[in-house]
Amino acid sequence: MTEKTISIIIPNYNGAAYLAACLASLREDPVPGTDIIVVDNGSTDGSGDLVTVQFPEVRLIRLKENTGFCGAVNAGIRASSDRDYVILLNNDTVVRPGFVRALVREAERDERIFSCQARMLSMTDPERLDDAGDLYCALGWAFARGHGRKDGPAYRKACNIFFACGGAALYRMACLKTLGLFDEAHFAYLEDLDIGWRARLSGYINRYVPDAVVCHAGSASSGSAYNLFKVRHASQNSVYVIGKNMPPGQLLLNLPLLLSGFLIKALFFISKGFGREYLKGLGRGFTLSLQARREGRYVPFDFHHMRQYIQIQCELWLNILKRVFEML
C-alpha cells in the first residue's frame, strides 16, 4: 500500500456547502503516498478560498471557467501523471475510514482491473444505497445498482460491473494513458460509462468494492434530480456514448430495444415537463456521434476483441432483467 502513489481528484463548482465536510473526512483518514487535488471550475461562491484557508495541505487548481466534470477531472489527471492511481471523488461526498485503502487493495489484485467503484450510501439516509455499481442495458439506459434500496448483505460482495460511477472511483493511471482521458465532449453525465465501456472493449475489468464506503448527497452541482441542465446533457450523451462505442452490426442488433428505451424515456420526460429538452438532447447526441465518426473519435471495430463484444452484448440483454428487478 505504501509503495503506491495516489491522487484524489475532487472537481468542484460552487460546492462550498459540501466541500469542507468532504475534505475533512479525507483528512481524518490519511494514507501515505496520497495527494488531494481540488479542481475548481470557476466557482463564484468562495470554494477556492475555503480550500486555501481551511485545507492548506490540499492542492488547488483554479480553472477560469466551468469546463464540466470531464474538463476538471482531466486537469487533475494530467497533474497526476506520475501517480499509480487516481481516485475521482464528488465534492458532495463524505468518505468513511478505509475508503482509499479498500479501493487500492482491490485494484492490486489484478492488473486487468481498470476501475474500482465504492459503495455509495445516501447522505440523508445512510441505511439506504445511492449506488452499488453501475450497469448498462440494451435499452440504452445506465443505472445504479441498488439505488434507494436498503443496504444489506446482497450489496456487500465485490463483483464486476459494467462501469464505475465517477463520483467515487479509482482508476489505474497506466490504463488511462493507454485508453485516453475522459471525453470532454460529454461535459457532464455518462462520461464514466464511456470510459468504462472503452476499457471493457480493450479487455479491462471494472469492479464494485463494497468495503470502500462514501455517503453521497447527490445532484449538488446540477441542483436537483431533474432539471434542464441534467436532461440536456444526459439525453445528448445517451446517444453519443452509443455512437462512439457500439459498432454498426451491434447497433443494428440492438436498434429495436434502443428505440423502445428512448421512447419510454421520452414519454417519462414529457410527463415531467422536460420533453422538448430531452428530444433536443437526442438530436445533439446524434450530431455529436456523426462528428466523432468524421474526426475518428470513436472506438473502431476490432475482430480481435470479438470475445469482449460478445460478453458485453450478453450483459446488455441480461441487464434489462436486472433493471426490471431494480424497479420492482
mmCIF file of C-alpha atoms in Angstrom:
data_model
loop_
_atom_site.group_PDB
_atom_site.id
_atom_site.type_symbol
_atom_site.label_atom_id
_atom_site.label_comp_id
_atom_site.label_asym_id
_atom_site.label_seq_id
_atom_site.Cartn_x
_atom_site.Cartn_y
_atom_site.Cartn_z
ATOM 1 C CA MET A 1 0.000 0.000 0.000
ATOM 2 C CA THR A 2 2.762 2.464 0.937
ATOM 3 C CA GLU A 3 4.561 1.703 -2.344
ATOM 4 C CA LYS A 4 1.638 3.046 -4.396
ATOM 5 C CA THR A 5 1.122 6.715 -5.155
ATOM 6 C CA ILE A 6 -2.403 8.076 -5.401
ATOM 7 C CA SER A 7 -4.083 11.357 -6.238
ATOM 8 C CA ILE A 8 -7.610 12.048 -5.044
ATOM 9 C CA ILE A 9 -9.175 14.472 -7.511
ATOM 10 C CA ILE A 10 -12.249 16.444 -6.461
ATOM 11 C CA PRO A 11 -13.945 18.511 -9.184
ATOM 12 C CA ASN A 12 -15.761 21.489 -7.695
ATOM 13 C CA TYR A 13 -18.232 24.033 -8.978
ATOM 14 C CA ASN A 14 -19.871 26.259 -6.358
ATOM 15 C CA GLY A 15 -19.763 23.425 -3.851
ATOM 16 C CA ALA A 16 -18.836 25.393 -0.723
ATOM 17 C CA ALA A 17 -21.802 23.927 1.154
ATOM 18 C CA TYR A 18 -20.343 20.418 0.870
ATOM 19 C CA LEU A 19 -16.629 20.712 0.165
ATOM 20 C CA ALA A 20 -15.379 21.286 3.714
ATOM 21 C CA ALA A 21 -17.047 18.123 5.023
ATOM 22 C CA CYS A 22 -15.611 16.100 2.134
ATOM 23 C CA LEU A 23 -12.053 17.320 2.711
ATOM 24 C CA ALA A 24 -12.361 16.947 6.481
ATOM 25 C CA SER A 25 -13.321 13.285 6.085
ATOM 26 C CA LEU A 26 -10.206 12.670 3.960
ATOM 27 C CA ARG A 27 -8.038 14.491 6.499
ATOM 28 C CA GLU A 28 -9.278 12.186 9.260
ATOM 29 C CA ASP A 29 -8.077 9.052 7.442
ATOM 30 C CA PRO A 30 -4.723 9.959 5.846
ATOM 31 C CA VAL A 31 -2.995 7.428 3.599
ATOM 32 C CA PRO A 32 0.759 7.680 2.919
ATOM 33 C CA GLY A 33 1.578 8.448 -0.691
ATOM 34 C CA THR A 34 -1.740 10.195 -1.296
ATOM 35 C CA ASP A 35 -2.221 13.737 -2.577
ATOM 36 C CA ILE A 36 -5.553 15.557 -2.634
ATOM 37 C CA ILE A 37 -6.311 17.894 -5.528
ATOM 38 C CA VAL A 38 -9.360 20.137 -5.785
ATOM 39 C CA VAL A 39 -10.000 21.353 -9.327
ATOM 40 C CA ASP A 40 -12.205 24.409 -9.129
ATOM 41 C CA ASN A 41 -14.360 25.069 -12.200
ATOM 42 C CA GLY A 42 -14.526 28.855 -11.954
ATOM 43 C CA SER A 43 -16.658 28.874 -8.792
ATOM 44 C CA THR A 44 -18.149 32.138 -7.585
ATOM 45 C CA ASP A 45 -19.132 31.030 -4.051
ATOM 46 C CA GLY A 46 -15.704 31.215 -2.417
ATOM 47 C CA SER A 47 -14.967 27.489 -2.741
ATOM 48 C CA GLY A 48 -11.378 28.069 -3.773
ATOM 49 C CA ASP A 49 -10.645 30.393 -0.865
ATOM 50 C CA LEU A 50 -12.210 27.852 1.503
ATOM 51 C CA VAL A 51 -9.688 25.244 0.367
ATOM 52 C CA THR A 52 -6.739 27.639 0.638
ATOM 53 C CA VAL A 53 -7.616 28.815 4.136
ATOM 54 C CA GLN A 54 -9.009 25.696 5.818
ATOM 55 C CA PHE A 55 -7.102 22.941 3.999
ATOM 56 C CA PRO A 56 -3.619 24.218 3.110
ATOM 57 C CA GLU A 57 -2.394 20.645 2.578
ATOM 58 C CA VAL A 58 -4.739 20.304 -0.411
ATOM 59 C CA ARG A 59 -3.510 21.285 -3.854
ATOM 60 C CA LEU A 60 -5.881 23.703 -5.582
ATOM 61 C CA ILE A 61 -6.107 24.025 -9.361
ATOM 62 C CA ARG A 62 -8.208 27.012 -10.389
ATOM 63 C CA LEU A 63 -9.812 26.953 -13.836
ATOM 64 C CA LYS A 64 -11.044 30.237 -15.291
ATOM 65 C CA GLU A 65 -14.396 28.840 -16.416
ATOM 66 C CA ASN A 66 -16.671 25.869 -15.885
ATOM 67 C CA THR A 67 -15.240 23.094 -18.058
ATOM 68 C CA GLY A 68 -17.684 20.497 -16.738
ATOM 69 C CA PHE A 69 -16.896 17.330 -14.852
ATOM 70 C CA CYS A 70 -14.717 15.995 -17.671
ATOM 71 C CA GLY A 71 -12.571 19.088 -18.076
ATOM 72 C CA ALA A 72 -11.991 19.349 -14.349
ATOM 73 C CA VAL A 73 -11.039 15.731 -13.719
ATOM 74 C CA ASN A 74 -8.824 15.671 -16.819
ATOM 75 C CA ALA A 75 -6.932 18.668 -15.460
ATOM 76 C CA GLY A 76 -6.442 16.766 -12.214
ATOM 77 C CA ILE A 77 -5.370 13.598 -14.008
ATOM 78 C CA ARG A 78 -2.826 15.466 -16.114
ATOM 79 C CA ALA A 79 -1.401 16.969 -12.917
ATOM 80 C CA SER A 80 -1.100 13.419 -11.521
ATOM 81 C CA SER A 81 0.596 11.715 -14.462
ATOM 82 C CA ASP A 82 3.351 10.305 -12.239
ATOM 83 C CA ARG A 83 0.857 8.550 -9.926
ATOM 84 C CA ASP A 84 -0.070 4.865 -9.912
ATOM 85 C CA TYR A 85 -3.760 5.553 -9.342
ATOM 86 C CA VAL A 86 -6.197 8.443 -9.365
ATOM 87 C CA ILE A 87 -9.391 8.488 -7.327
ATOM 88 C CA LEU A 88 -12.238 10.695 -8.520
ATOM 89 C CA LEU A 89 -14.478 11.935 -5.734
ATOM 90 C CA ASN A 90 -17.528 14.171 -5.898
ATOM 91 C CA ASN A 91 -17.431 17.280 -3.718
ATOM 92 C CA ASP A 92 -20.759 16.284 -2.090
ATOM 93 C CA THR A 93 -19.407 13.090 -0.542
ATOM 94 C CA VAL A 94 -18.053 12.145 2.882
ATOM 95 C CA VAL A 95 -15.701 9.157 2.944
ATOM 96 C CA ARG A 96 -15.649 6.539 5.658
ATOM 97 C CA PRO A 97 -12.367 5.236 7.163
ATOM 98 C CA GLY A 98 -10.549 2.759 4.930
ATOM 99 C CA PHE A 99 -12.009 4.160 1.700
ATOM 100 C CA VAL A 100 -8.708 4.680 -0.134
ATOM 101 C CA ARG A 101 -7.069 1.511 1.157
ATOM 102 C CA ALA A 102 -10.007 -0.674 0.122
ATOM 103 C CA LEU A 103 -10.002 0.657 -3.452
ATOM 104 C CA VAL A 104 -6.248 0.221 -3.878
ATOM 105 C CA ARG A 105 -6.287 -3.227 -2.286
ATOM 106 C CA GLU A 106 -8.880 -4.405 -4.823
ATOM 107 C CA ALA A 107 -7.050 -2.868 -7.784
ATOM 108 C CA GLU A 108 -3.810 -4.572 -6.749
ATOM 109 C CA ARG A 109 -5.462 -7.979 -7.065
ATOM 110 C CA ASP A 110 -5.319 -7.988 -10.872
ATOM 111 C CA GLU A 111 -3.563 -5.775 -13.419
ATOM 112 C CA ARG A 112 -6.591 -6.121 -15.717
ATOM 113 C CA ILE A 113 -8.681 -4.051 -13.281
ATOM 114 C CA PHE A 114 -9.138 -0.589 -14.747
ATOM 115 C CA SER A 115 -11.541 0.948 -12.223
ATOM 116 C CA CYS A 116 -12.967 0.278 -8.768
ATOM 117 C CA GLN A 117 -16.157 1.897 -7.506
ATOM 118 C CA ALA A 118 -17.041 2.493 -3.866
ATOM 119 C CA ARG A 119 -20.310 1.595 -2.145
ATOM 120 C CA MET A 120 -22.209 4.874 -2.136
ATOM 121 C CA LEU A 121 -24.797 5.482 0.592
ATOM 122 C CA SER A 122 -27.410 8.209 0.777
ATOM 123 C CA MET A 123 -26.207 11.194 2.793
ATOM 124 C CA THR A 124 -29.685 11.808 4.232
ATOM 125 C CA ASP A 125 -30.384 8.128 4.957
ATOM 126 C CA PRO A 126 -27.125 6.145 5.271
ATOM 127 C CA GLU A 127 -29.027 2.883 5.674
ATOM 128 C CA ARG A 128 -30.071 3.172 2.035
ATOM 129 C CA LEU A 129 -27.900 2.822 -1.051
ATOM 130 C CA ASP A 130 -27.205 5.548 -3.530
ATOM 131 C CA ASP A 131 -25.124 3.395 -5.894
ATOM 132 C CA ALA A 132 -23.732 -0.133 -5.582
ATOM 133 C CA GLY A 133 -22.122 -0.365 -9.001
ATOM 134 C CA ASP A 134 -23.239 0.985 -12.364
ATOM 135 C CA LEU A 135 -24.784 -1.145 -15.109
ATOM 136 C CA TYR A 136 -25.895 -0.521 -18.689
ATOM 137 C CA CYS A 137 -28.549 -2.331 -20.699
ATOM 138 C CA ALA A 138 -29.706 -2.793 -24.305
ATOM 139 C CA LEU A 139 -32.493 -0.240 -23.798
ATOM 140 C CA GLY A 140 -29.798 2.424 -23.737
ATOM 141 C CA TRP A 141 -30.207 3.002 -20.010
ATOM 142 C CA ALA A 142 -27.408 3.347 -17.474
ATOM 143 C CA PHE A 143 -28.478 2.748 -13.897
ATOM 144 C CA ALA A 144 -27.132 2.479 -10.379
ATOM 145 C CA ARG A 145 -27.486 -0.959 -8.831
ATOM 146 C CA GLY A 146 -29.356 -0.836 -5.526
ATOM 147 C CA HIS A 147 -30.326 2.831 -5.741
ATOM 148 C CA GLY A 148 -32.863 3.639 -2.999
ATOM 149 C CA ARG A 149 -32.784 0.119 -1.586
ATOM 150 C CA LYS A 150 -31.866 -0.747 1.986
ATOM 151 C CA ASP A 151 -28.190 -1.593 2.340
ATOM 152 C CA GLY A 152 -27.561 -5.213 3.235
ATOM 153 C CA PRO A 153 -25.687 -8.466 2.542
ATOM 154 C CA ALA A 154 -26.701 -8.564 -1.130
ATOM 155 C CA TYR A 155 -24.634 -5.419 -1.729
ATOM 156 C CA ARG A 156 -21.653 -6.326 0.458
ATOM 157 C CA LYS A 157 -19.923 -8.595 -2.092
ATOM 158 C CA ALA A 158 -17.324 -7.374 -4.567
ATOM 159 C CA CYS A 159 -18.257 -8.034 -8.183
ATOM 160 C CA ASN A 160 -17.638 -6.995 -11.762
ATOM 161 C CA ILE A 161 -19.754 -4.112 -13.029
ATOM 162 C CA PHE A 162 -20.278 -2.559 -16.443
ATOM 163 C CA PHE A 163 -18.616 0.695 -15.382
ATOM 164 C CA ALA A 164 -17.657 2.613 -12.260
ATOM 165 C CA CYS A 165 -19.546 5.717 -11.176
ATOM 166 C CA GLY A 166 -17.064 8.582 -11.423
ATOM 167 C CA GLY A 167 -18.433 10.091 -8.224
ATOM 168 C CA ALA A 168 -16.308 7.761 -6.069
ATOM 169 C CA ALA A 169 -13.977 5.562 -8.079
ATOM 170 C CA LEU A 170 -10.335 4.632 -8.529
ATOM 171 C CA TYR A 171 -8.704 4.434 -11.979
ATOM 172 C CA ARG A 172 -5.395 2.850 -12.946
ATOM 173 C CA MET A 173 -3.141 5.524 -14.418
ATOM 174 C CA ALA A 174 -1.340 3.142 -16.795
ATOM 175 C CA CYS A 175 -4.690 2.250 -18.383
ATOM 176 C CA LEU A 176 -5.715 5.916 -18.661
ATOM 177 C CA LYS A 177 -2.516 6.617 -20.555
ATOM 178 C CA THR A 178 -3.407 3.827 -22.992
ATOM 179 C CA LEU A 179 -7.150 4.469 -23.339
ATOM 180 C CA GLY A 180 -7.097 8.262 -23.180
ATOM 181 C CA LEU A 181 -8.787 10.512 -20.635
ATOM 182 C CA PHE A 182 -12.440 11.410 -20.172
ATOM 183 C CA ASP A 183 -14.114 12.673 -23.345
ATOM 184 C CA GLU A 184 -14.713 16.381 -22.759
ATOM 185 C CA ALA A 185 -17.454 16.447 -25.396
ATOM 186 C CA HIS A 186 -19.654 14.901 -22.686
ATOM 187 C CA PHE A 187 -19.108 17.920 -20.383
ATOM 188 C CA ALA A 188 -21.059 16.033 -17.693
ATOM 189 C CA TYR A 189 -23.051 12.782 -17.360
ATOM 190 C CA LEU A 190 -22.232 9.337 -18.793
ATOM 191 C CA GLU A 191 -18.567 10.186 -19.299
ATOM 192 C CA ASP A 192 -17.850 7.406 -16.787
ATOM 193 C CA LEU A 193 -19.910 4.981 -18.884
ATOM 194 C CA ASP A 194 -17.923 5.986 -21.967
ATOM 195 C CA ILE A 195 -14.501 5.433 -20.421
ATOM 196 C CA GLY A 196 -15.617 2.239 -18.674
ATOM 197 C CA TRP A 197 -17.036 0.880 -21.961
ATOM 198 C CA ARG A 198 -13.806 1.735 -23.781
ATOM 199 C CA ALA A 199 -11.887 -0.132 -21.095
ATOM 200 C CA ARG A 200 -14.154 -3.167 -21.406
ATOM 201 C CA LEU A 201 -13.631 -3.272 -25.171
ATOM 202 C CA SER A 202 -9.871 -3.371 -24.553
ATOM 203 C CA GLY A 203 -10.208 -6.315 -22.176
ATOM 204 C CA TYR A 204 -10.069 -4.496 -18.844
ATOM 205 C CA ILE A 205 -12.344 -5.055 -15.832
ATOM 206 C CA ASN A 206 -14.419 -2.656 -13.730
ATOM 207 C CA ARG A 207 -15.108 -3.645 -10.121
ATOM 208 C CA TYR A 208 -17.506 -2.778 -7.324
ATOM 209 C CA VAL A 209 -15.753 -2.584 -3.924
ATOM 210 C CA PRO A 210 -18.220 -2.599 -1.005
ATOM 211 C CA ASP A 211 -15.524 -2.148 1.648
ATOM 212 C CA ALA A 212 -14.858 1.343 0.283
ATOM 213 C CA VAL A 213 -17.745 3.477 1.533
ATOM 214 C CA VAL A 214 -18.858 7.058 0.947
ATOM 215 C CA CYS A 215 -22.023 8.967 1.783
ATOM 216 C CA HIS A 216 -23.306 10.977 -1.157
ATOM 217 C CA ALA A 217 -25.671 13.951 -1.181
ATOM 218 C CA GLY A 218 -26.347 13.758 -4.935
ATOM 219 C CA SER A 219 -27.087 16.453 -7.568
ATOM 220 C CA ALA A 220 -25.203 19.062 -5.555
ATOM 221 C CA SER A 221 -23.849 20.883 -8.614
ATOM 222 C CA SER A 222 -26.761 20.462 -11.016
ATOM 223 C CA GLY A 223 -29.365 21.325 -8.373
ATOM 224 C CA SER A 224 -31.964 18.523 -8.385
ATOM 225 C CA ALA A 225 -32.772 15.055 -9.712
ATOM 226 C CA TYR A 226 -34.437 16.513 -12.834
ATOM 227 C CA ASN A 227 -33.509 19.867 -14.302
ATOM 228 C CA LEU A 228 -32.817 21.337 -17.727
ATOM 229 C CA PHE A 229 -29.024 21.059 -17.349
ATOM 230 C CA LYS A 230 -29.129 17.382 -16.440
ATOM 231 C CA VAL A 231 -31.785 16.396 -19.000
ATOM 232 C CA ARG A 232 -29.968 18.301 -21.750
ATOM 233 C CA HIS A 233 -26.590 16.646 -21.196
ATOM 234 C CA ALA A 234 -27.771 13.183 -20.141
ATOM 235 C CA SER A 235 -30.027 12.785 -23.192
ATOM 236 C CA GLN A 236 -27.323 14.030 -25.539
ATOM 237 C CA ASN A 237 -24.707 11.725 -24.076
ATOM 238 C CA SER A 238 -27.029 8.696 -24.010
ATOM 239 C CA VAL A 239 -26.903 8.783 -27.822
ATOM 240 C CA TYR A 240 -23.297 9.916 -28.125
ATOM 241 C CA VAL A 241 -21.922 7.075 -25.986
ATOM 242 C CA ILE A 242 -23.622 4.521 -28.240
ATOM 243 C CA GLY A 243 -22.364 6.194 -31.406
ATOM 244 C CA LYS A 244 -18.803 6.110 -30.057
ATOM 245 C CA ASN A 245 -18.612 2.609 -28.645
ATOM 246 C CA MET A 246 -21.112 0.368 -30.442
ATOM 247 C CA PRO A 247 -20.061 -0.913 -33.884
ATOM 248 C CA PRO A 248 -22.650 -0.814 -36.707
ATOM 249 C CA GLY A 249 -23.519 -4.526 -36.566
ATOM 250 C CA GLN A 250 -24.154 -4.421 -32.829
ATOM 251 C CA LEU A 251 -26.125 -1.206 -33.222
ATOM 252 C CA LEU A 252 -28.455 -2.863 -35.753
ATOM 253 C CA LEU A 253 -28.875 -5.856 -33.447
ATOM 254 C CA ASN A 254 -29.899 -3.614 -30.547
ATOM 255 C CA LEU A 255 -31.811 -0.989 -32.515
ATOM 256 C CA PRO A 256 -35.361 -2.216 -31.695
ATOM 257 C CA LEU A 257 -34.579 -2.272 -27.982
ATOM 258 C CA LEU A 258 -32.742 1.054 -28.093
ATOM 259 C CA LEU A 259 -35.646 2.757 -29.855
ATOM 260 C CA SER A 260 -38.031 1.300 -27.280
ATOM 261 C CA GLY A 261 -35.837 2.550 -24.452
ATOM 262 C CA PHE A 262 -35.586 6.064 -25.840
ATOM 263 C CA LEU A 263 -39.353 6.169 -26.444
ATOM 264 C CA ILE A 264 -40.044 5.191 -22.831
ATOM 265 C CA LYS A 265 -37.616 7.860 -21.616
ATOM 266 C CA ALA A 266 -39.188 10.461 -23.910
ATOM 267 C CA LEU A 267 -42.643 9.749 -22.519
ATOM 268 C CA PHE A 268 -41.277 9.939 -18.997
ATOM 269 C CA PHE A 269 -39.644 13.329 -19.526
ATOM 270 C CA ILE A 270 -42.686 14.662 -21.340
ATOM 271 C CA SER A 271 -44.676 13.813 -18.210
ATOM 272 C CA LYS A 272 -42.101 15.753 -16.139
ATOM 273 C CA GLY A 273 -42.275 18.796 -18.408
ATOM 274 C CA PHE A 274 -38.850 18.235 -19.994
ATOM 275 C CA GLY A 275 -39.956 16.544 -23.224
ATOM 276 C CA ARG A 276 -38.705 19.209 -25.628
ATOM 277 C CA GLU A 277 -35.288 19.436 -23.968
ATOM 278 C CA TYR A 278 -34.957 15.654 -23.937
ATOM 279 C CA LEU A 279 -35.704 15.345 -27.654
ATOM 280 C CA LYS A 280 -33.340 18.210 -28.471
ATOM 281 C CA GLY A 281 -30.655 16.428 -26.486
ATOM 282 C CA LEU A 282 -31.126 13.259 -28.509
ATOM 283 C CA GLY A 283 -30.661 15.293 -31.667
ATOM 284 C CA ARG A 284 -27.468 16.845 -30.371
ATOM 285 C CA GLY A 285 -26.201 13.406 -29.412
ATOM 286 C CA PHE A 286 -26.788 12.142 -32.946
ATOM 287 C CA THR A 287 -24.898 15.135 -34.334
ATOM 288 C CA LEU A 288 -22.024 14.553 -31.900
ATOM 289 C CA SER A 289 -21.868 10.889 -32.925
ATOM 290 C CA LEU A 290 -21.571 11.788 -36.620
ATOM 291 C CA GLN A 291 -18.907 14.352 -35.790
ATOM 292 C CA ALA A 292 -16.952 11.794 -33.771
ATOM 293 C CA ARG A 293 -17.073 9.401 -36.724
ATOM 294 C CA ARG A 294 -15.764 12.059 -39.117
ATOM 295 C CA GLU A 295 -12.966 13.034 -36.745
ATOM 296 C CA GLY A 296 -12.002 9.488 -35.769
ATOM 297 C CA ARG A 297 -13.010 9.961 -32.102
ATOM 298 C CA TYR A 298 -14.709 6.584 -31.761
ATOM 299 C CA VAL A 299 -13.745 3.017 -30.946
ATOM 300 C CA PRO A 300 -13.270 1.197 -34.274
ATOM 301 C CA PHE A 301 -14.453 -2.381 -34.587
ATOM 302 C CA ASP A 302 -11.647 -4.855 -33.915
ATOM 303 C CA PHE A 303 -12.220 -8.506 -34.743
ATOM 304 C CA HIS A 304 -9.568 -9.469 -32.198
ATOM 305 C CA HIS A 305 -11.882 -8.167 -29.467
ATOM 306 C CA MET A 306 -14.807 -10.351 -30.507
ATOM 307 C CA ARG A 307 -14.847 -12.051 -27.121
ATOM 308 C CA GLN A 308 -15.378 -8.690 -25.438
ATOM 309 C CA TYR A 309 -18.164 -7.743 -27.869
ATOM 310 C CA ILE A 310 -19.999 -10.991 -27.169
ATOM 311 C CA GLN A 311 -19.567 -10.693 -23.413
ATOM 312 C CA ILE A 312 -20.761 -7.086 -23.420
ATOM 313 C CA GLN A 313 -23.766 -7.930 -25.596
ATOM 314 C CA CYS A 314 -24.835 -10.699 -23.247
ATOM 315 C CA GLU A 315 -24.605 -8.235 -20.365
ATOM 316 C CA LEU A 316 -26.666 -5.674 -22.272
ATOM 317 C CA TRP A 317 -29.504 -8.211 -22.541
ATOM 318 C CA LEU A 318 -29.124 -9.578 -19.011
ATOM 319 C CA ASN A 319 -29.062 -6.085 -17.522
ATOM 320 C CA ILE A 320 -32.560 -5.411 -18.872
ATOM 321 C CA LEU A 321 -33.781 -8.035 -16.422
ATOM 322 C CA LYS A 322 -31.667 -6.523 -13.663
ATOM 323 C CA ARG A 323 -33.137 -3.104 -14.400
ATOM 324 C CA VAL A 324 -36.680 -4.501 -14.164
ATOM 325 C CA PHE A 325 -35.767 -6.083 -10.818
ATOM 326 C CA GLU A 326 -34.375 -2.745 -9.560
ATOM 327 C CA MET A 327 -37.690 -1.071 -10.439
ATOM 328 C CA LEU A 328 -39.829 -3.601 -8.552
#
